[in-house]
mmCIF file of C-alpha atoms in Angstrom:
data_model
loop_
_atom_site.group_PDB
_atom_site.id
_atom_site.type_symbol
_atom_site.label_atom_id
_atom_site.label_comp_id
_atom_site.label_asym_id
_atom_site.label_seq_id
_atom_site.Cartn_x
_atom_site.Cartn_y
_atom_site.Cartn_z
ATOM 1 C CA GLY A 1 -2.875 8.929 10.977
ATOM 2 C CA ALA A 2 -3.182 10.964 7.815
ATOM 3 C CA VAL A 3 -6.105 11.451 5.468
ATOM 4 C CA VAL A 4 -5.325 11.195 1.777
ATOM 5 C CA SER A 5 -7.595 11.883 -1.159
ATOM 6 C CA GLN A 6 -7.241 11.157 -4.846
ATOM 7 C CA HIS A 7 -9.027 12.648 -7.809
ATOM 8 C CA PRO A 8 -10.509 11.369 -9.967
ATOM 9 C CA SER A 9 -11.547 7.993 -8.590
ATOM 10 C CA ARG A 10 -12.164 6.677 -12.089
ATOM 11 C CA VAL A 11 -11.150 7.942 -15.500
ATOM 12 C CA ILE A 12 -11.557 6.601 -19.012
ATOM 13 C CA CYS A 13 -9.482 8.143 -21.759
ATOM 14 C CA LYS A 14 -8.651 7.483 -25.368
ATOM 15 C CA SER A 15 -5.314 6.123 -26.455
ATOM 16 C CA GLY A 16 -2.806 8.903 -27.097
ATOM 17 C CA THR A 17 -4.273 11.391 -24.658
ATOM 18 C CA SER A 18 -2.830 12.449 -21.300
ATOM 19 C CA VAL A 19 -4.441 12.032 -17.903
ATOM 20 C CA LYS A 20 -3.651 13.831 -14.654
ATOM 21 C CA ILE A 21 -4.279 12.237 -11.267
ATOM 22 C CA GLU A 22 -4.166 14.310 -8.089
ATOM 23 C CA CYS A 23 -3.129 13.150 -4.634
ATOM 24 C CA ARG A 24 -3.848 15.399 -1.674
ATOM 25 C CA SER A 25 -2.801 15.204 1.945
ATOM 26 C CA LEU A 26 -5.772 16.688 3.733
ATOM 27 C CA ASP A 27 -4.637 17.102 7.299
ATOM 28 C CA PHE A 28 -0.889 17.533 7.331
ATOM 29 C CA GLN A 29 1.977 18.730 5.186
ATOM 30 C CA ALA A 30 3.643 15.901 3.341
ATOM 31 C CA THR A 31 7.167 16.428 2.106
ATOM 32 C CA THR A 32 7.217 12.921 0.660
ATOM 33 C CA MET A 33 4.519 11.101 -1.263
ATOM 34 C CA PHE A 34 4.648 7.850 -3.174
ATOM 35 C CA TRP A 35 2.952 6.619 -6.334
ATOM 36 C CA TYR A 36 2.085 2.962 -6.800
ATOM 37 C CA ARG A 37 0.567 0.953 -9.571
ATOM 38 C CA GLN A 38 -1.538 -2.146 -9.039
ATOM 39 C CA PHE A 39 -2.592 -4.600 -11.716
ATOM 40 C CA PRO A 40 -5.647 -6.800 -11.160
ATOM 41 C CA LYS A 41 -5.167 -9.433 -8.481
ATOM 42 C CA GLN A 42 -1.576 -8.307 -7.899
ATOM 43 C CA SER A 43 0.334 -6.470 -5.244
ATOM 44 C CA LEU A 44 1.360 -2.831 -5.347
ATOM 45 C CA MET A 45 4.430 -1.800 -7.281
ATOM 46 C CA LEU A 46 6.214 1.392 -6.299
ATOM 47 C CA MET A 47 6.579 3.694 -9.295
ATOM 48 C CA ALA A 48 8.222 6.749 -7.808
ATOM 49 C CA THR A 49 8.892 8.818 -4.738
ATOM 50 C CA SER A 50 7.605 12.359 -4.955
ATOM 51 C CA ASN A 51 9.533 14.991 -3.013
ATOM 52 C CA GLU A 52 8.157 18.469 -2.466
ATOM 53 C CA GLY A 53 10.164 21.060 -4.333
ATOM 54 C CA SER A 54 12.461 18.637 -6.114
ATOM 55 C CA LYS A 55 12.405 16.044 -8.858
ATOM 56 C CA ALA A 56 10.749 12.736 -8.256
ATOM 57 C CA THR A 57 12.821 9.598 -7.847
ATOM 58 C CA TYR A 58 11.662 6.852 -10.186
ATOM 59 C CA GLU A 59 11.999 3.125 -9.646
ATOM 60 C CA GLN A 60 13.895 1.058 -12.150
ATOM 61 C CA GLY A 61 11.878 0.374 -15.262
ATOM 62 C CA VAL A 62 9.464 3.276 -14.814
ATOM 63 C CA GLU A 63 9.602 5.815 -17.641
ATOM 64 C CA LYS A 64 9.901 9.268 -16.134
ATOM 65 C CA ASP A 65 8.891 10.970 -19.385
ATOM 66 C CA LYS A 66 5.710 8.941 -19.521
ATOM 67 C CA PHE A 67 4.721 9.233 -15.884
ATOM 68 C CA LEU A 68 5.267 12.867 -14.971
ATOM 69 C CA ILE A 69 5.182 13.646 -11.270
ATOM 70 C CA ASN A 70 4.884 17.118 -9.821
ATOM 71 C CA HIS A 71 4.942 17.850 -6.089
ATOM 72 C CA ALA A 72 4.580 21.593 -6.099
ATOM 73 C CA SER A 73 3.144 21.995 -2.610
ATOM 74 C CA LEU A 74 3.202 20.191 0.701
ATOM 75 C CA THR A 75 -0.335 18.948 0.208
ATOM 76 C CA LEU A 76 -0.508 18.058 -3.470
ATOM 77 C CA SER A 77 1.292 15.685 -5.785
ATOM 78 C CA THR A 78 0.148 14.968 -9.322
ATOM 79 C CA LEU A 79 0.833 12.056 -11.653
ATOM 80 C CA THR A 80 0.324 12.665 -15.352
ATOM 81 C CA VAL A 81 0.199 9.684 -17.660
ATOM 82 C CA THR A 82 1.273 11.056 -21.011
ATOM 83 C CA SER A 83 0.276 9.575 -24.351
ATOM 84 C CA ALA A 84 -1.648 6.850 -22.592
ATOM 85 C CA HIS A 85 -1.979 3.402 -24.117
ATOM 86 C CA PRO A 86 -4.210 0.476 -23.156
ATOM 87 C CA GLU A 87 -1.325 -1.183 -21.311
ATOM 88 C CA ASP A 88 -1.282 1.830 -18.951
ATOM 89 C CA SER A 89 -4.737 0.830 -17.727
ATOM 90 C CA SER A 90 -4.322 0.093 -14.052
ATOM 91 C CA PHE A 91 -5.184 1.128 -10.517
ATOM 92 C CA TYR A 92 -2.948 3.983 -9.372
ATOM 93 C CA ILE A 93 -2.577 4.610 -5.654
ATOM 94 C CA CYS A 94 -0.695 7.350 -3.851
ATOM 95 C CA SER A 95 0.482 7.441 -0.263
ATOM 96 C CA VAL A 96 1.895 10.028 2.068
ATOM 97 C CA GLN A 97 4.766 9.480 4.428
ATOM 98 C CA TRP A 98 3.958 10.333 8.013
ATOM 99 C CA ARG A 99 6.156 10.221 11.022
ATOM 100 C CA GLY A 100 3.904 9.662 13.951
ATOM 101 C CA ASP A 101 4.694 9.650 17.618
ATOM 102 C CA SER A 102 7.549 7.214 17.183
ATOM 103 C CA LEU A 103 10.795 7.314 15.283
ATOM 104 C CA HIS A 104 9.310 5.202 12.535
ATOM 105 C CA TYR A 105 7.624 6.216 9.325
ATOM 106 C CA GLU A 106 4.169 5.122 8.312
ATOM 107 C CA GLN A 107 2.426 5.444 5.018
ATOM 108 C CA TYR A 108 -1.216 6.329 4.552
ATOM 109 C CA PHE A 109 -2.845 5.558 1.260
ATOM 110 C CA GLY A 110 -5.306 7.326 -0.955
ATOM 111 C CA PRO A 111 -8.413 5.526 -2.229
ATOM 112 C CA GLY A 112 -6.888 4.938 -5.656
ATOM 113 C CA THR A 113 -7.685 5.941 -9.231
ATOM 114 C CA ARG A 114 -8.873 3.420 -11.796
ATOM 115 C CA LEU A 115 -7.510 4.376 -15.214
ATOM 116 C CA THR A 116 -8.922 2.728 -18.314
ATOM 117 C CA VAL A 117 -7.389 3.569 -21.670
ATOM 118 C CA THR A 118 -9.485 2.625 -24.695
ATOM 119 C CA ALA B 1 17.585 -5.640 1.018
ATOM 120 C CA GLN B 2 14.368 -6.948 2.444
ATOM 121 C CA SER B 3 11.592 -9.179 1.169
ATOM 122 C CA VAL B 4 8.191 -10.372 2.267
ATOM 123 C CA THR B 5 6.482 -13.663 1.482
ATOM 124 C CA GLN B 6 2.821 -14.273 2.091
ATOM 125 C CA LEU B 7 2.478 -18.005 2.114
ATOM 126 C CA ASP B 8 -1.144 -18.220 0.993
ATOM 127 C CA SER B 9 -2.541 -16.394 -2.007
ATOM 128 C CA HIS B 10 -6.104 -17.327 -1.000
ATOM 129 C CA VAL B 11 -7.695 -18.193 2.333
ATOM 130 C CA SER B 12 -11.291 -19.308 2.697
ATOM 131 C CA VAL B 13 -12.990 -19.402 6.104
ATOM 132 C CA SER B 14 -16.499 -19.696 7.443
ATOM 133 C CA GLU B 15 -18.027 -16.772 9.263
ATOM 134 C CA GLY B 16 -17.328 -17.012 12.984
ATOM 135 C CA THR B 17 -14.217 -19.193 12.621
ATOM 136 C CA PRO B 18 -10.598 -18.087 13.148
ATOM 137 C CA VAL B 19 -8.521 -16.501 10.414
ATOM 138 C CA LEU B 20 -4.768 -16.987 10.011
ATOM 139 C CA LEU B 21 -2.770 -15.142 7.356
ATOM 140 C CA ARG B 22 0.869 -16.113 7.203
ATOM 141 C CA CYS B 23 3.752 -13.767 6.482
ATOM 142 C CA ASN B 24 7.494 -14.338 6.539
ATOM 143 C CA TYR B 25 10.037 -11.626 6.044
ATOM 144 C CA SER B 26 13.703 -11.293 5.272
ATOM 145 C CA SER B 27 15.660 -8.326 6.523
ATOM 146 C CA SER B 28 19.247 -7.559 7.419
ATOM 147 C CA TYR B 29 18.245 -5.280 10.269
ATOM 148 C CA SER B 30 15.460 -4.953 12.797
ATOM 149 C CA PRO B 31 12.422 -4.343 10.628
ATOM 150 C CA SER B 32 9.203 -2.420 10.938
ATOM 151 C CA LEU B 33 6.298 -4.547 9.752
ATOM 152 C CA PHE B 34 2.756 -3.689 8.816
ATOM 153 C CA TRP B 35 -0.470 -5.350 7.764
ATOM 154 C CA TYR B 36 -2.765 -3.478 5.400
ATOM 155 C CA VAL B 37 -6.235 -4.421 4.157
ATOM 156 C CA GLN B 38 -7.658 -3.501 0.769
ATOM 157 C CA HIS B 39 -11.316 -3.837 -0.103
ATOM 158 C CA PRO B 40 -12.244 -4.040 -3.812
ATOM 159 C CA ASN B 41 -11.400 -0.886 -5.754
ATOM 160 C CA LYS B 42 -10.301 0.877 -2.594
ATOM 161 C CA GLY B 43 -7.042 2.112 -1.178
ATOM 162 C CA LEU B 44 -5.143 0.416 1.617
ATOM 163 C CA GLN B 45 -6.074 0.729 5.268
ATOM 164 C CA LEU B 46 -3.520 0.157 8.014
ATOM 165 C CA LEU B 47 -4.570 -2.715 10.286
ATOM 166 C CA LEU B 48 -1.599 -2.787 12.615
ATOM 167 C CA LYS B 49 2.134 -2.208 12.855
ATOM 168 C CA TYR B 50 5.170 -3.615 14.630
ATOM 169 C CA THR B 51 8.006 -1.196 15.372
ATOM 170 C CA SER B 52 10.229 -3.051 17.883
ATOM 171 C CA ALA B 53 7.999 -2.556 20.901
ATOM 172 C CA ALA B 54 5.684 -5.341 22.093
ATOM 173 C CA THR B 55 5.881 -8.457 19.929
ATOM 174 C CA LEU B 56 2.138 -9.065 20.098
ATOM 175 C CA VAL B 57 0.451 -6.226 18.277
ATOM 176 C CA LYS B 58 -3.254 -5.512 18.415
ATOM 177 C CA GLY B 59 -4.903 -3.721 15.535
ATOM 178 C CA ILE B 60 -8.282 -2.574 14.391
ATOM 179 C CA ASN B 61 -11.347 -4.755 13.811
ATOM 180 C CA GLY B 62 -10.152 -7.477 16.184
ATOM 181 C CA PHE B 63 -6.982 -8.356 14.273
ATOM 182 C CA GLU B 64 -3.662 -9.013 15.923
ATOM 183 C CA ALA B 65 -0.228 -10.159 14.813
ATOM 184 C CA GLU B 66 2.777 -11.613 16.566
ATOM 185 C CA PHE B 67 6.345 -10.784 15.625
ATOM 186 C CA LYS B 68 8.602 -13.838 15.982
ATOM 187 C CA LYS B 69 12.192 -12.983 15.234
ATOM 188 C CA SER B 70 13.404 -16.583 15.503
ATOM 189 C CA GLU B 71 10.930 -17.619 12.823
ATOM 190 C CA THR B 72 11.111 -14.346 10.850
ATOM 191 C CA SER B 73 7.335 -14.335 10.855
ATOM 192 C CA PHE B 74 4.568 -11.817 11.395
ATOM 193 C CA HIS B 75 1.341 -13.791 11.055
ATOM 194 C CA LEU B 76 -2.023 -12.047 11.233
ATOM 195 C CA THR B 77 -4.913 -13.589 13.139
ATOM 196 C CA LYS B 78 -8.489 -12.901 14.096
ATOM 197 C CA PRO B 79 -10.471 -15.181 16.426
ATOM 198 C CA SER B 80 -13.792 -14.886 14.604
ATOM 199 C CA ALA B 81 -14.173 -13.889 10.965
ATOM 200 C CA HIS B 82 -16.899 -11.537 9.860
ATOM 201 C CA MET B 83 -18.336 -11.174 6.367
ATOM 202 C CA SER B 84 -16.860 -7.687 6.194
ATOM 203 C CA ASP B 85 -13.368 -9.172 6.549
ATOM 204 C CA ALA B 86 -13.510 -10.427 2.970
ATOM 205 C CA ALA B 87 -10.733 -8.441 1.300
ATOM 206 C CA GLU B 88 -7.102 -8.531 0.184
ATOM 207 C CA TYR B 89 -4.475 -8.377 2.910
ATOM 208 C CA PHE B 90 -0.884 -7.245 2.452
ATOM 209 C CA CYS B 91 2.071 -7.833 4.732
ATOM 210 C CA VAL B 92 4.606 -5.041 4.350
ATOM 211 C CA VAL B 93 8.128 -4.344 5.577
ATOM 212 C CA ILE B 94 9.676 -0.924 5.595
ATOM 213 C CA GLY B 95 13.069 -0.307 4.055
ATOM 214 C CA ALA B 96 16.359 0.581 5.678
ATOM 215 C CA ALA B 97 15.986 4.190 4.582
ATOM 216 C CA GLY B 98 12.839 4.278 6.627
ATOM 217 C CA ASN B 99 10.399 5.037 3.898
ATOM 218 C CA LYS B 100 10.162 2.590 1.010
ATOM 219 C CA LEU B 101 7.701 -0.222 1.556
ATOM 220 C CA THR B 102 8.180 -3.760 0.304
ATOM 221 C CA PHE B 103 4.869 -5.559 -0.206
ATOM 222 C CA GLY B 104 4.063 -9.218 0.025
ATOM 223 C CA GLY B 105 2.074 -10.711 -2.808
ATOM 224 C CA GLY B 106 -1.191 -10.414 -0.928
ATOM 225 C CA THR B 107 -3.696 -12.889 0.488
ATOM 226 C CA ARG B 108 -7.282 -12.801 -0.646
ATOM 227 C CA VAL B 109 -9.697 -13.744 2.123
ATOM 228 C CA LEU B 110 -13.074 -15.217 1.330
ATOM 229 C CA VAL B 111 -15.611 -15.495 4.146
ATOM 230 C CA LYS B 112 -18.409 -17.991 3.681
ATOM 231 C CA PRO B 113 -21.719 -17.566 5.479
#
């Protein structure tokens, strides 16, 4: 499998400020990463697909100007929440796409980032 | 399009007794299915996966799941629950493009001593 890290693990910011969350693939080069959002006691919702060297693909209903994704290298994708508001408070999780020893893809997840906007 | 339904939002078991987490899927093609576990404030850990090989799949920590095409099910079981199994479990199907995951709603497992 793949090892994925996220930084920071927790962040508290004031309303109106921007926050950057990093997702790193530690042991292989990931051309594709994914960003998810998870509200308390709910399942994960895919926000966007991050492709190295190209623009991210956003899911319907996700504001691309609010959630800026940059995948500048094969080991790092960043999610920036711009002009954060309390309703952006959530658990953000990234994953990397890995094609193992079969023809099928797997996803390995980071530990998540808890964002609280006050 | 594909979808996943986890039939129980909460499951409560006593330590040492069997655990059954039910999952049904809908897919227009032969799917790849996964079970992930999430402990509080943590990311997701892959428990096991089905990718059209053996229908009975063994995973980590004593979990296993059986793919039943006729029933469109992929239920997760463990013969004897441990306190450390208390967590949220997600049944997941992978999309036709081979990368997007569709998550079930999750099942929260409570293990009583």
